[in-house]
Amino acid sequence: MTTAKTQSRRKQQRSLDTRAAIKAAGAELFATQGFRATGVRDIAERAGCNQALVSYHFKGKGRLYDEILSDAVAEAQRLARAGDLAGSDYPERDLVRILSHAIASQNHLAPMILREQMDPERLLNPNTANTLRSFMTLTEDVLNALPLDAEARGWDQQIVHLAIVGPLIHYTVATRMREQVAGSLDRPMSTPDLEEFTETLAAMLSRALRKEEIASA
């Protein structure tokens, strides 16, 4: 006989599964249609759930969008703690690796953000801005961890952050576009894999911040 405790666990699991399905559906639609063109009904249909559940779990598509971004921020912060970012000899390189992993951890995150850069209704929202601002705190920590005489300690943290995230997002989107059209091209287009691209970007950033040539770590 099913106990009340078992029924409660099953109910909690169904709720978690529904939230995950809504997030996945929202991220896909935000990436392909944009925030403005995506409705709560669209998300519910893609997730295979009742429209009311989107509002129940996320209070609307705005908070859903922000939570998708927050998941990437939380993953980056988790990796920073696990890897002792502040104690690294070259924290800027580790930062690039961390942000690369965080962006890649969600299949539709990069195209979702890139689309809203072209139509920034959501990115200009205060809640979303605060989420993205918390993403930049890792970059601030890295700049503050540089040697005291490093010129980059006085650089604008937001510009440094965008110099990392921007190429990673564009690389991800461009790679997917190339994969989609690869079969129709007269000549193949070579694309570095994500790890190679990340390491190249990390080395370039490190040289720029430290104004010195350093060996690959």
mmCIF file of C-alpha atoms in Angstrom:
data_model
loop_
_atom_site.group_PDB
_atom_site.id
_atom_site.type_symbol
_atom_site.label_atom_id
_atom_site.label_comp_id
_atom_site.label_asym_id
_atom_site.label_seq_id
_atom_site.Cartn_x
_atom_site.Cartn_y
_atom_site.Cartn_z
ATOM 1 C CA MET A 1 0.000 0.000 0.000
ATOM 2 C CA THR A 2 1.310 3.393 -0.981
ATOM 3 C CA THR A 3 2.123 5.443 2.091
ATOM 4 C CA ALA A 4 1.448 9.157 2.478
ATOM 5 C CA LYS A 5 5.214 9.739 2.554
ATOM 6 C CA THR A 6 5.680 7.957 -0.791
ATOM 7 C CA GLN A 7 2.833 9.914 -2.337
ATOM 8 C CA SER A 8 4.406 13.148 -1.106
ATOM 9 C CA ARG A 9 7.772 12.247 -2.656
ATOM 10 C CA ARG A 10 6.120 11.408 -5.966
ATOM 11 C CA LYS A 11 4.237 14.690 -5.920
ATOM 12 C CA GLN A 12 7.445 16.617 -5.228
ATOM 13 C CA GLN A 13 9.220 14.791 -8.071
ATOM 14 C CA ARG A 14 6.390 15.555 -10.496
ATOM 15 C CA SER A 15 6.633 19.202 -9.494
ATOM 16 C CA LEU A 16 10.395 19.213 -10.088
ATOM 17 C CA ASP A 17 9.945 17.485 -13.450
ATOM 18 C CA THR A 18 7.337 20.053 -14.476
ATOM 19 C CA ARG A 19 9.615 22.951 -13.513
ATOM 20 C CA ALA A 20 12.471 21.424 -15.489
ATOM 21 C CA ALA A 21 10.245 20.912 -18.537
ATOM 22 C CA ILE A 22 9.015 24.505 -18.372
ATOM 23 C CA LYS A 23 12.579 25.822 -18.101
ATOM 24 C CA ALA A 24 13.722 23.755 -21.061
ATOM 25 C CA ALA A 25 10.746 24.858 -23.140
ATOM 26 C CA GLY A 26 11.177 28.500 -22.178
ATOM 27 C CA ALA A 27 14.891 28.531 -22.988
ATOM 28 C CA GLU A 28 14.277 26.943 -26.398
ATOM 29 C CA LEU A 29 11.502 29.367 -27.311
ATOM 30 C CA PHE A 30 13.343 32.425 -26.008
ATOM 31 C CA ALA A 31 16.299 31.347 -28.143
ATOM 32 C CA THR A 32 14.308 30.735 -31.321
ATOM 33 C CA GLN A 33 11.509 33.311 -31.069
ATOM 34 C CA GLY A 34 12.762 35.894 -28.591
ATOM 35 C CA PHE A 35 11.281 37.019 -25.295
ATOM 36 C CA ARG A 36 8.763 39.412 -26.799
ATOM 37 C CA ALA A 37 7.289 36.879 -29.245
ATOM 38 C CA THR A 38 7.062 34.012 -26.748
ATOM 39 C CA GLY A 39 3.841 33.689 -24.793
ATOM 40 C CA VAL A 40 3.052 31.697 -21.656
ATOM 41 C CA ARG A 41 0.741 29.509 -23.723
ATOM 42 C CA ASP A 42 3.597 28.733 -26.141
ATOM 43 C CA ILE A 43 5.800 27.675 -23.236
ATOM 44 C CA ALA A 44 3.093 25.494 -21.704
ATOM 45 C CA GLU A 45 2.391 23.757 -25.010
ATOM 46 C CA ARG A 46 6.078 23.060 -25.598
ATOM 47 C CA ALA A 47 6.483 21.786 -22.012
ATOM 48 C CA GLY A 48 3.345 19.635 -22.263
ATOM 49 C CA CYS A 49 1.700 21.126 -19.210
ATOM 50 C CA ASN A 50 -1.224 23.322 -18.228
ATOM 51 C CA GLN A 51 -0.706 27.041 -18.848
ATOM 52 C CA ALA A 52 -1.504 27.801 -15.210
ATOM 53 C CA LEU A 53 1.530 25.784 -14.102
ATOM 54 C CA VAL A 54 3.899 28.254 -15.774
ATOM 55 C CA SER A 55 2.453 31.030 -13.652
ATOM 56 C CA TYR A 56 2.334 28.785 -10.577
ATOM 57 C CA HIS A 57 6.004 27.851 -10.747
ATOM 58 C CA PHE A 58 7.490 31.061 -12.164
ATOM 59 C CA LYS A 59 4.885 33.835 -11.856
ATOM 60 C CA GLY A 60 5.090 34.457 -15.605
ATOM 61 C CA LYS A 61 7.626 34.361 -18.410
ATOM 62 C CA GLY A 62 9.714 37.229 -17.032
ATOM 63 C CA ARG A 63 10.758 35.371 -13.913
ATOM 64 C CA LEU A 64 11.228 32.213 -15.956
ATOM 65 C CA TYR A 65 13.709 34.060 -18.178
ATOM 66 C CA ASP A 66 15.563 35.393 -15.146
ATOM 67 C CA GLU A 67 15.732 31.964 -13.497
ATOM 68 C CA ILE A 68 17.268 30.451 -16.623
ATOM 69 C CA LEU A 69 19.999 33.102 -16.429
ATOM 70 C CA SER A 70 20.322 32.587 -12.668
ATOM 71 C CA ASP A 71 21.031 28.896 -13.178
ATOM 72 C CA ALA A 72 24.064 29.769 -15.314
ATOM 73 C CA VAL A 73 25.262 32.278 -12.702
ATOM 74 C CA ALA A 74 24.861 29.699 -9.931
ATOM 75 C CA GLU A 75 26.835 27.137 -11.949
ATOM 76 C CA ALA A 76 29.666 29.624 -12.514
ATOM 77 C CA GLN A 77 29.769 30.498 -8.821
ATOM 78 C CA ARG A 78 29.778 26.808 -7.873
ATOM 79 C CA LEU A 79 32.727 26.129 -10.185
ATOM 80 C CA ALA A 80 34.585 29.158 -8.829
ATOM 81 C CA ARG A 81 34.219 27.862 -5.272
ATOM 82 C CA ALA A 82 35.175 24.303 -6.231
ATOM 83 C CA GLY A 83 38.245 25.427 -8.141
ATOM 84 C CA ASP A 84 39.463 28.009 -5.605
ATOM 85 C CA LEU A 85 39.441 30.785 -8.189
ATOM 86 C CA ALA A 86 40.872 33.354 -5.803
ATOM 87 C CA GLY A 87 43.859 31.134 -4.998
ATOM 88 C CA SER A 88 44.831 30.407 -8.603
ATOM 89 C CA ASP A 89 48.127 31.665 -10.043
ATOM 90 C CA TYR A 90 46.281 32.773 -13.185
ATOM 91 C CA PRO A 91 42.663 33.288 -12.073
ATOM 92 C CA GLU A 92 41.769 35.075 -15.308
ATOM 93 C CA ARG A 93 42.392 31.875 -17.254
ATOM 94 C CA ASP A 94 40.322 29.837 -14.844
ATOM 95 C CA LEU A 95 37.581 32.451 -15.084
ATOM 96 C CA VAL A 96 37.334 31.997 -18.859
ATOM 97 C CA ARG A 97 37.068 28.238 -18.384
ATOM 98 C CA ILE A 98 34.392 28.656 -15.719
ATOM 99 C CA LEU A 99 32.269 31.043 -17.783
ATOM 100 C CA SER A 100 32.664 28.817 -20.839
ATOM 101 C CA HIS A 101 31.368 25.822 -18.886
ATOM 102 C CA ALA A 102 28.509 27.806 -17.349
ATOM 103 C CA ILE A 103 27.315 29.045 -20.745
ATOM 104 C CA ALA A 104 27.629 25.578 -22.277
ATOM 105 C CA SER A 105 25.743 23.982 -19.366
ATOM 106 C CA GLN A 106 22.422 25.096 -20.900
ATOM 107 C CA ASN A 107 21.767 24.164 -24.492
ATOM 108 C CA HIS A 108 19.840 27.298 -25.489
ATOM 109 C CA LEU A 109 21.439 29.898 -23.215
ATOM 110 C CA ALA A 110 23.878 31.440 -25.725
ATOM 111 C CA PRO A 111 21.357 32.000 -28.554
ATOM 112 C CA MET A 112 18.803 33.183 -25.985
ATOM 113 C CA ILE A 113 21.112 35.945 -24.753
ATOM 114 C CA LEU A 114 22.303 36.854 -28.245
ATOM 115 C CA ARG A 115 18.726 37.252 -29.488
ATOM 116 C CA GLU A 116 17.872 39.633 -26.662
ATOM 117 C CA GLN A 117 20.951 41.729 -27.453
ATOM 118 C CA MET A 118 19.276 42.464 -30.790
ATOM 119 C CA ASP A 119 15.935 43.178 -29.112
ATOM 120 C CA PRO A 120 16.892 44.060 -25.533
ATOM 121 C CA GLU A 121 13.441 44.327 -23.961
ATOM 122 C CA ARG A 122 14.302 41.724 -21.360
ATOM 123 C CA LEU A 123 17.961 42.507 -20.788
ATOM 124 C CA LEU A 124 17.048 46.071 -19.830
ATOM 125 C CA ASN A 125 14.670 44.813 -17.133
ATOM 126 C CA PRO A 126 15.973 45.642 -13.628
ATOM 127 C CA ASN A 127 15.595 42.067 -12.358
ATOM 128 C CA THR A 128 17.529 40.679 -15.315
ATOM 129 C CA ALA A 129 20.161 43.399 -14.967
ATOM 130 C CA ASN A 130 20.718 42.416 -11.333
ATOM 131 C CA THR A 131 21.122 38.763 -12.329
ATOM 132 C CA LEU A 132 23.697 39.659 -14.964
ATOM 133 C CA ARG A 133 25.394 41.995 -12.493
ATOM 134 C CA SER A 134 25.937 39.073 -10.126
ATOM 135 C CA PHE A 135 27.556 37.229 -13.042
ATOM 136 C CA MET A 136 30.154 40.013 -13.213
ATOM 137 C CA THR A 137 31.219 39.703 -9.593
ATOM 138 C CA LEU A 138 33.508 36.818 -10.557
ATOM 139 C CA THR A 139 35.289 39.092 -13.029
ATOM 140 C CA GLU A 140 35.673 41.746 -10.343
ATOM 141 C CA ASP A 141 37.177 39.174 -7.988
ATOM 142 C CA VAL A 142 39.680 38.122 -10.644
ATOM 143 C CA LEU A 143 40.796 41.672 -11.413
ATOM 144 C CA ASN A 144 41.234 42.324 -7.704
ATOM 145 C CA ALA A 145 43.362 39.171 -7.433
ATOM 146 C CA LEU A 146 45.874 40.385 -10.036
ATOM 147 C CA PRO A 147 49.301 41.619 -8.854
ATOM 148 C CA LEU A 148 49.096 45.039 -7.244
ATOM 149 C CA ASP A 149 51.177 46.618 -10.000
ATOM 150 C CA ALA A 150 49.037 45.142 -12.804
ATOM 151 C CA GLU A 151 47.602 47.907 -14.959
ATOM 152 C CA ALA A 152 44.380 45.907 -15.456
ATOM 153 C CA ARG A 153 43.389 46.294 -11.796
ATOM 154 C CA GLY A 154 42.021 49.685 -12.785
ATOM 155 C CA TRP A 155 40.178 48.499 -15.891
ATOM 156 C CA ASP A 156 36.415 48.639 -16.199
ATOM 157 C CA GLN A 157 35.202 45.260 -14.912
ATOM 158 C CA GLN A 158 32.147 45.272 -17.139
ATOM 159 C CA ILE A 159 34.246 45.671 -20.286
ATOM 160 C CA VAL A 160 36.556 42.834 -19.227
ATOM 161 C CA HIS A 161 33.544 40.624 -18.478
ATOM 162 C CA LEU A 162 31.984 41.343 -21.870
ATOM 163 C CA ALA A 163 35.343 40.635 -23.535
ATOM 164 C CA ILE A 164 35.041 37.104 -22.146
ATOM 165 C CA VAL A 165 31.329 36.363 -22.400
ATOM 166 C CA GLY A 166 30.797 38.005 -25.807
ATOM 167 C CA PRO A 167 33.199 35.755 -27.746
ATOM 168 C CA LEU A 168 31.939 32.639 -25.931
ATOM 169 C CA ILE A 169 28.327 33.392 -26.823
ATOM 170 C CA HIS A 170 29.115 34.226 -30.442
ATOM 171 C CA TYR A 171 31.333 31.154 -30.776
ATOM 172 C CA THR A 172 28.543 28.896 -29.497
ATOM 173 C CA VAL A 173 25.905 30.347 -31.797
ATOM 174 C CA ALA A 174 28.195 30.475 -34.842
ATOM 175 C CA THR A 175 29.266 26.853 -34.324
ATOM 176 C CA ARG A 176 25.665 25.671 -34.259
ATOM 177 C CA MET A 177 24.878 27.639 -37.386
ATOM 178 C CA ARG A 178 27.848 26.062 -39.163
ATOM 179 C CA GLU A 179 26.759 22.592 -38.077
ATOM 180 C CA GLN A 180 23.276 23.181 -39.488
ATOM 181 C CA VAL A 181 24.533 24.196 -42.936
ATOM 182 C CA ALA A 182 27.631 22.001 -43.090
ATOM 183 C CA GLY A 183 26.080 19.560 -45.553
ATOM 184 C CA SER A 184 25.170 22.264 -48.051
ATOM 185 C CA LEU A 185 28.566 23.998 -48.217
ATOM 186 C CA ASP A 186 30.808 23.639 -51.257
ATOM 187 C CA ARG A 187 33.875 23.831 -49.045
ATOM 188 C CA PRO A 188 34.044 22.584 -45.428
ATOM 189 C CA MET A 189 34.531 25.190 -42.716
ATOM 190 C CA SER A 190 36.865 24.288 -39.896
ATOM 191 C CA THR A 191 35.831 25.275 -36.377
ATOM 192 C CA PRO A 192 37.920 24.791 -33.229
ATOM 193 C CA ASP A 193 36.213 22.735 -30.548
ATOM 194 C CA LEU A 194 34.994 24.518 -27.428
ATOM 195 C CA GLU A 195 37.962 23.520 -25.286
ATOM 196 C CA GLU A 196 40.460 24.779 -27.861
ATOM 197 C CA PHE A 197 38.560 28.040 -28.317
ATOM 198 C CA THR A 198 38.301 28.520 -24.554
ATOM 199 C CA GLU A 199 42.019 27.972 -23.999
ATOM 200 C CA THR A 200 42.927 30.390 -26.804
ATOM 201 C CA LEU A 201 40.611 33.039 -25.364
ATOM 202 C CA ALA A 202 42.020 32.442 -21.867
ATOM 203 C CA ALA A 203 45.596 32.935 -23.107
ATOM 204 C CA MET A 204 44.692 36.110 -25.005
ATOM 205 C CA LEU A 205 42.906 37.579 -21.988
ATOM 206 C CA SER A 206 45.809 36.755 -19.683
ATOM 207 C CA ARG A 207 48.332 38.463 -21.948
ATOM 208 C CA ALA A 208 46.100 41.512 -22.249
ATOM 209 C CA LEU A 209 45.582 41.825 -18.497
ATOM 210 C CA ARG A 210 49.186 41.250 -17.489
ATOM 211 C CA LYS A 211 50.885 42.925 -20.447
ATOM 212 C CA GLU A 212 53.314 40.044 -20.694
ATOM 213 C CA GLU A 213 53.906 36.913 -22.710
ATOM 214 C CA ILE A 214 53.281 33.839 -20.594
ATOM 215 C CA ALA A 215 53.502 30.171 -21.419
ATOM 216 C CA SER A 216 50.289 28.194 -21.902
ATOM 217 C CA ALA A 217 49.050 26.898 -18.582
#
